[in-house]
């Protein structure tokens, strides 16, 4: 009877081993099973294919001796001898090694330590994901992104100056610097100047985008009266507000105090917010509100436009998203860049809205001094 039980036990073990081996062979990633002495019990078919070895020179061998000791890798020893004895599992352990037959490979190791049924021994399952090609692709994409960012920055710089000259020339003509201007000529110049303004904003956005992507956007630090800055921006858009017959409401205290920041960048943020409010408000009113406390200043612009459905509200700060109106002009860069600039100032920018009830954009800026290393991380 004992003999029969032993035979059945051996048969059960053999059946279980064959079952486990069939599972291992179906795994696409290289997978290797080690005993408690770190000798190979079995390996998947993909292990043999990827690392150009065969079962005869693999099974029963100490893992470090595989491939003429090519697997004697310090980081692998650290995983198997130092980390795994303390932990039963380990994920995403990256190892880079130069193999004689297949060259330099970058691998991600995932290990599982499993005790056998009788609890006397352990089996270590080691999954090996070859991420060499992925790493090469990522590096190429990063290099392409860097070159693209540099190209966009250079082109933007080249465009910005001549556009500014054209805009200033149109302003001088409108101010009758070169003589009288007829009403028809004035009308044409106003349309052209607005188009130039849109181009300048686009170029500025592209320049900001390239700097943000490269992590190179630094801010100037100066004391700014936000109430004065708001009034200056309002003068720029006064004509458009009147033209659309919108009502402008202002709650701008003269004693709001100051913040420290980059005047040009904060002006750019406000221009984007004013531009959006005017663009998406066909009729009704726009309200500007400033509030201050001991620790921060709060800017708020609200409109009576169509509002933003809740399902889209979380997407408006995503780059290149244009969910408010497909027929409206724009690139979808203004709000994301504005958010980046405010966060670079250690502040916050967000939106509150619902369909049919208008929109409200709010940002806060801290009173405290900025640090000179204010720069967005590369993305």
mmCIF file with all atom_site columns, N, CA, C and O in Angstrom, residues 214-237:
data_model
loop_
_atom_site.group_PDB
_atom_site.id
_atom_site.type_symbol
_atom_site.label_atom_id
_atom_site.label_alt_id
_atom_site.label_comp_id
_atom_site.label_asym_id
_atom_site.label_entity_id
_atom_site.label_seq_id
_atom_site.pdbx_PDB_ins_code
_atom_site.Cartn_x
_atom_site.Cartn_y
_atom_site.Cartn_z
_atom_site.occupancy
_atom_site.B_iso_or_equiv
_atom_site.pdbx_formal_charge
_atom_site.auth_seq_id
_atom_site.auth_comp_id
_atom_site.auth_asym_id
_atom_site.auth_atom_id
_atom_site.pdbx_PDB_model_num
ATOM 1  N N  . UNK A 1 214 ? 10.135  72.165 -22.129 1.00 0.00 ? 214 UNK A N  1
ATOM 2  C CA . UNK A 1 214 ? 11.567  71.967 -21.880 1.00 0.00 ? 214 UNK A CA 1
ATOM 3  C C  . UNK A 1 214 ? 11.949  72.253 -20.430 1.00 0.00 ? 214 UNK A C  1
ATOM 4  O O  . UNK A 1 214 ? 13.108  72.091 -20.052 1.00 0.00 ? 214 UNK A O  1
ATOM 5  N N  . UNK A 1 215 ? 10.972  72.690 -19.608 1.00 0.00 ? 215 UNK A N  1
ATOM 6  C CA . UNK A 1 215 ? 11.269  73.030 -18.225 1.00 0.00 ? 215 UNK A CA 1
ATOM 7  C C  . UNK A 1 215 ? 12.144  74.253 -18.093 1.00 0.00 ? 215 UNK A C  1
ATOM 8  O O  . UNK A 1 215 ? 12.932  74.371 -17.154 1.00 0.00 ? 215 UNK A O  1
ATOM 9  N N  . UNK A 1 216 ? 12.012  75.188 -19.038 1.00 0.00 ? 216 UNK A N  1
ATOM 10 C CA . UNK A 1 216 ? 12.902  76.357 -19.067 1.00 0.00 ? 216 UNK A CA 1
ATOM 11 C C  . UNK A 1 216 ? 12.174  77.681 -18.827 1.00 0.00 ? 216 UNK A C  1
ATOM 12 O O  . UNK A 1 216 ? 12.759  78.739 -19.026 1.00 0.00 ? 216 UNK A O  1
ATOM 13 N N  . UNK A 1 217 ? 10.918  77.630 -18.428 1.00 0.00 ? 217 UNK A N  1
ATOM 14 C CA . UNK A 1 217 ? 10.208  78.878 -18.199 1.00 0.00 ? 217 UNK A CA 1
ATOM 15 C C  . UNK A 1 217 ? 10.546  79.428 -16.814 1.00 0.00 ? 217 UNK A C  1
ATOM 16 O O  . UNK A 1 217 ? 10.117  78.895 -15.796 1.00 0.00 ? 217 UNK A O  1
ATOM 17 N N  . UNK A 1 218 ? 11.305  80.483 -16.785 1.00 0.00 ? 218 UNK A N  1
ATOM 18 C CA . UNK A 1 218 ? 11.634  81.151 -15.531 1.00 0.00 ? 218 UNK A CA 1
ATOM 19 C C  . UNK A 1 218 ? 10.844  82.451 -15.436 1.00 0.00 ? 218 UNK A C  1
ATOM 20 O O  . UNK A 1 218 ? 10.472  83.045 -16.442 1.00 0.00 ? 218 UNK A O  1
ATOM 21 N N  . UNK A 1 219 ? 10.581  82.873 -14.211 1.00 0.00 ? 219 UNK A N  1
ATOM 22 C CA . UNK A 1 219 ? 9.783   84.063 -13.987 1.00 0.00 ? 219 UNK A CA 1
ATOM 23 C C  . UNK A 1 219 ? 10.621  85.206 -13.430 1.00 0.00 ? 219 UNK A C  1
ATOM 24 O O  . UNK A 1 219 ? 11.508  84.995 -12.603 1.00 0.00 ? 219 UNK A O  1
ATOM 25 N N  . UNK A 1 220 ? 10.309  86.412 -13.891 1.00 0.00 ? 220 UNK A N  1
ATOM 26 C CA . UNK A 1 220 ? 10.880  87.604 -13.266 1.00 0.00 ? 220 UNK A CA 1
ATOM 27 C C  . UNK A 1 220 ? 10.102  87.861 -11.975 1.00 0.00 ? 220 UNK A C  1
ATOM 28 O O  . UNK A 1 220 ? 8.930   87.511 -11.871 1.00 0.00 ? 220 UNK A O  1
ATOM 29 N N  . UNK A 1 221 ? 10.750  88.470 -11.023 1.00 0.00 ? 221 UNK A N  1
ATOM 30 C CA . UNK A 1 221 ? 10.098  88.741 -9.746  1.00 0.00 ? 221 UNK A CA 1
ATOM 31 C C  . UNK A 1 221 ? 10.051  90.245 -9.503  1.00 0.00 ? 221 UNK A C  1
ATOM 32 O O  . UNK A 1 221 ? 11.085  90.909 -9.454  1.00 0.00 ? 221 UNK A O  1
ATOM 33 N N  . UNK A 1 222 ? 8.831   90.766 -9.403  1.00 0.00 ? 222 UNK A N  1
ATOM 34 C CA . UNK A 1 222 ? 8.652   92.180 -9.108  1.00 0.00 ? 222 UNK A CA 1
ATOM 35 C C  . UNK A 1 222 ? 7.348   92.357 -8.344  1.00 0.00 ? 222 UNK A C  1
ATOM 36 O O  . UNK A 1 222 ? 6.465   91.492 -8.380  1.00 0.00 ? 222 UNK A O  1
ATOM 37 N N  . UNK A 1 223 ? 7.227   93.466 -7.645  1.00 0.00 ? 223 UNK A N  1
ATOM 38 C CA . UNK A 1 223 ? 6.014   93.745 -6.886  1.00 0.00 ? 223 UNK A CA 1
ATOM 39 C C  . UNK A 1 223 ? 4.943   94.242 -7.845  1.00 0.00 ? 223 UNK A C  1
ATOM 40 O O  . UNK A 1 223 ? 5.179   95.174 -8.625  1.00 0.00 ? 223 UNK A O  1
ATOM 41 N N  . UNK A 1 224 ? 3.761   93.635 -7.770  1.00 0.00 ? 224 UNK A N  1
ATOM 42 C CA . UNK A 1 224 ? 2.697   93.944 -8.729  1.00 0.00 ? 224 UNK A CA 1
ATOM 43 C C  . UNK A 1 224 ? 1.415   94.312 -7.995  1.00 0.00 ? 224 UNK A C  1
ATOM 44 O O  . UNK A 1 224 ? 0.980   93.594 -7.093  1.00 0.00 ? 224 UNK A O  1
ATOM 45 N N  . UNK A 1 225 ? 0.818   95.443 -8.395  1.00 0.00 ? 225 UNK A N  1
ATOM 46 C CA . UNK A 1 225 ? -0.517  95.811 -7.925  1.00 0.00 ? 225 UNK A CA 1
ATOM 47 C C  . UNK A 1 225 ? -1.516  95.180 -8.896  1.00 0.00 ? 225 UNK A C  1
ATOM 48 O O  . UNK A 1 225 ? -1.674  95.657 -10.031 1.00 0.00 ? 225 UNK A O  1
ATOM 49 N N  . UNK A 1 226 ? -2.183  94.138 -8.481  1.00 0.00 ? 226 UNK A N  1
ATOM 50 C CA . UNK A 1 226 ? -3.076  93.419 -9.389  1.00 0.00 ? 226 UNK A CA 1
ATOM 51 C C  . UNK A 1 226 ? -4.240  94.285 -9.857  1.00 0.00 ? 226 UNK A C  1
ATOM 52 O O  . UNK A 1 226 ? -4.713  94.132 -10.986 1.00 0.00 ? 226 UNK A O  1
ATOM 53 N N  . UNK A 1 227 ? -4.733  95.194 -9.002  1.00 0.00 ? 227 UNK A N  1
ATOM 54 C CA . UNK A 1 227 ? -5.855  96.046 -9.428  1.00 0.00 ? 227 UNK A CA 1
ATOM 55 C C  . UNK A 1 227 ? -5.438  96.946 -10.593 1.00 0.00 ? 227 UNK A C  1
ATOM 56 O O  . UNK A 1 227 ? -6.203  97.160 -11.539 1.00 0.00 ? 227 UNK A O  1
ATOM 57 N N  . UNK A 1 228 ? -4.202  97.420 -10.571 1.00 0.00 ? 228 UNK A N  1
ATOM 58 C CA . UNK A 1 228 ? -3.687  98.244 -11.670 1.00 0.00 ? 228 UNK A CA 1
ATOM 59 C C  . UNK A 1 228 ? -3.524  97.396 -12.933 1.00 0.00 ? 228 UNK A C  1
ATOM 60 O O  . UNK A 1 228 ? -3.881  97.812 -14.044 1.00 0.00 ? 228 UNK A O  1
ATOM 61 N N  . UNK A 1 229 ? -3.012  96.190 -12.744 1.00 0.00 ? 229 UNK A N  1
ATOM 62 C CA . UNK A 1 229 ? -2.797  95.289 -13.889 1.00 0.00 ? 229 UNK A CA 1
ATOM 63 C C  . UNK A 1 229 ? -4.124  94.934 -14.557 1.00 0.00 ? 229 UNK A C  1
ATOM 64 O O  . UNK A 1 229 ? -4.228  94.926 -15.790 1.00 0.00 ? 229 UNK A O  1
ATOM 65 N N  . UNK A 1 230 ? -5.152  94.665 -13.747 1.00 0.00 ? 230 UNK A N  1
ATOM 66 C CA . UNK A 1 230 ? -6.475  94.347 -14.301 1.00 0.00 ? 230 UNK A CA 1
ATOM 67 C C  . UNK A 1 230 ? -7.021  95.513 -15.113 1.00 0.00 ? 230 UNK A C  1
ATOM 68 O O  . UNK A 1 230 ? -7.552  95.335 -16.216 1.00 0.00 ? 230 UNK A O  1
ATOM 69 N N  . UNK A 1 231 ? -6.887  96.718 -14.590 1.00 0.00 ? 231 UNK A N  1
ATOM 70 C CA . UNK A 1 231 ? -7.395  97.894 -15.301 1.00 0.00 ? 231 UNK A CA 1
ATOM 71 C C  . UNK A 1 231 ? -6.664  98.091 -16.627 1.00 0.00 ? 231 UNK A C  1
ATOM 72 O O  . UNK A 1 231 ? -7.273  98.465 -17.636 1.00 0.00 ? 231 UNK A O  1
ATOM 73 N N  . UNK A 1 232 ? -5.367  97.822 -16.652 1.00 0.00 ? 232 UNK A N  1
ATOM 74 C CA . UNK A 1 232 ? -4.596  97.950 -17.895 1.00 0.00 ? 232 UNK A CA 1
ATOM 75 C C  . UNK A 1 232 ? -5.076  96.956 -18.946 1.00 0.00 ? 232 UNK A C  1
ATOM 76 O O  . UNK A 1 232 ? -5.208  97.295 -20.134 1.00 0.00 ? 232 UNK A O  1
ATOM 77 N N  . UNK A 1 233 ? -5.343  95.730 -18.520 1.00 0.00 ? 233 UNK A N  1
ATOM 78 C CA . UNK A 1 233 ? -5.824  94.713 -19.461 1.00 0.00 ? 233 UNK A CA 1
ATOM 79 C C  . UNK A 1 233 ? -7.219  95.073 -19.948 1.00 0.00 ? 233 UNK A C  1
ATOM 80 O O  . UNK A 1 233 ? -7.555  94.885 -21.124 1.00 0.00 ? 233 UNK A O  1
ATOM 81 N N  . UNK A 1 234 ? -8.045  95.607 -19.059 1.00 0.00 ? 234 UNK A N  1
ATOM 82 C CA . UNK A 1 234 ? -9.407  95.992 -19.447 1.00 0.00 ? 234 UNK A CA 1
ATOM 83 C C  . UNK A 1 234 ? -9.401  97.058 -20.544 1.00 0.00 ? 234 UNK A C  1
ATOM 84 O O  . UNK A 1 234 ? -10.267 97.065 -21.421 1.00 0.00 ? 234 UNK A O  1
ATOM 85 N N  . UNK A 1 235 ? -8.429  97.963 -20.498 1.00 0.00 ? 235 UNK A N  1
ATOM 86 C CA . UNK A 1 235 ? -8.338  98.993 -21.539 1.00 0.00 ? 235 UNK A CA 1
ATOM 87 C C  . UNK A 1 235 ? -8.132  98.365 -22.911 1.00 0.00 ? 235 UNK A C  1
ATOM 88 O O  . UNK A 1 235 ? -8.656  98.838 -23.915 1.00 0.00 ? 235 UNK A O  1
ATOM 89 N N  . UNK A 1 236 ? -7.366  97.260 -22.945 1.00 0.00 ? 236 UNK A N  1
ATOM 90 C CA . UNK A 1 236 ? -7.103  96.565 -24.212 1.00 0.00 ? 236 UNK A CA 1
ATOM 91 C C  . UNK A 1 236 ? -8.386  96.001 -24.803 1.00 0.00 ? 236 UNK A C  1
ATOM 92 O O  . UNK A 1 236 ? -8.578  95.991 -26.021 1.00 0.00 ? 236 UNK A O  1
ATOM 93 N N  . UNK A 1 237 ? -9.296  95.524 -23.918 1.00 0.00 ? 237 UNK A N  1
ATOM 94 C CA . UNK A 1 237 ? -10.497 94.846 -24.407 1.00 0.00 ? 237 UNK A CA 1
ATOM 95 C C  . UNK A 1 237 ? -11.746 95.719 -24.331 1.00 0.00 ? 237 UNK A C  1
ATOM 96 O O  . UNK A 1 237 ? -12.849 95.249 -24.631 1.00 0.00 ? 237 UNK A O  1
#
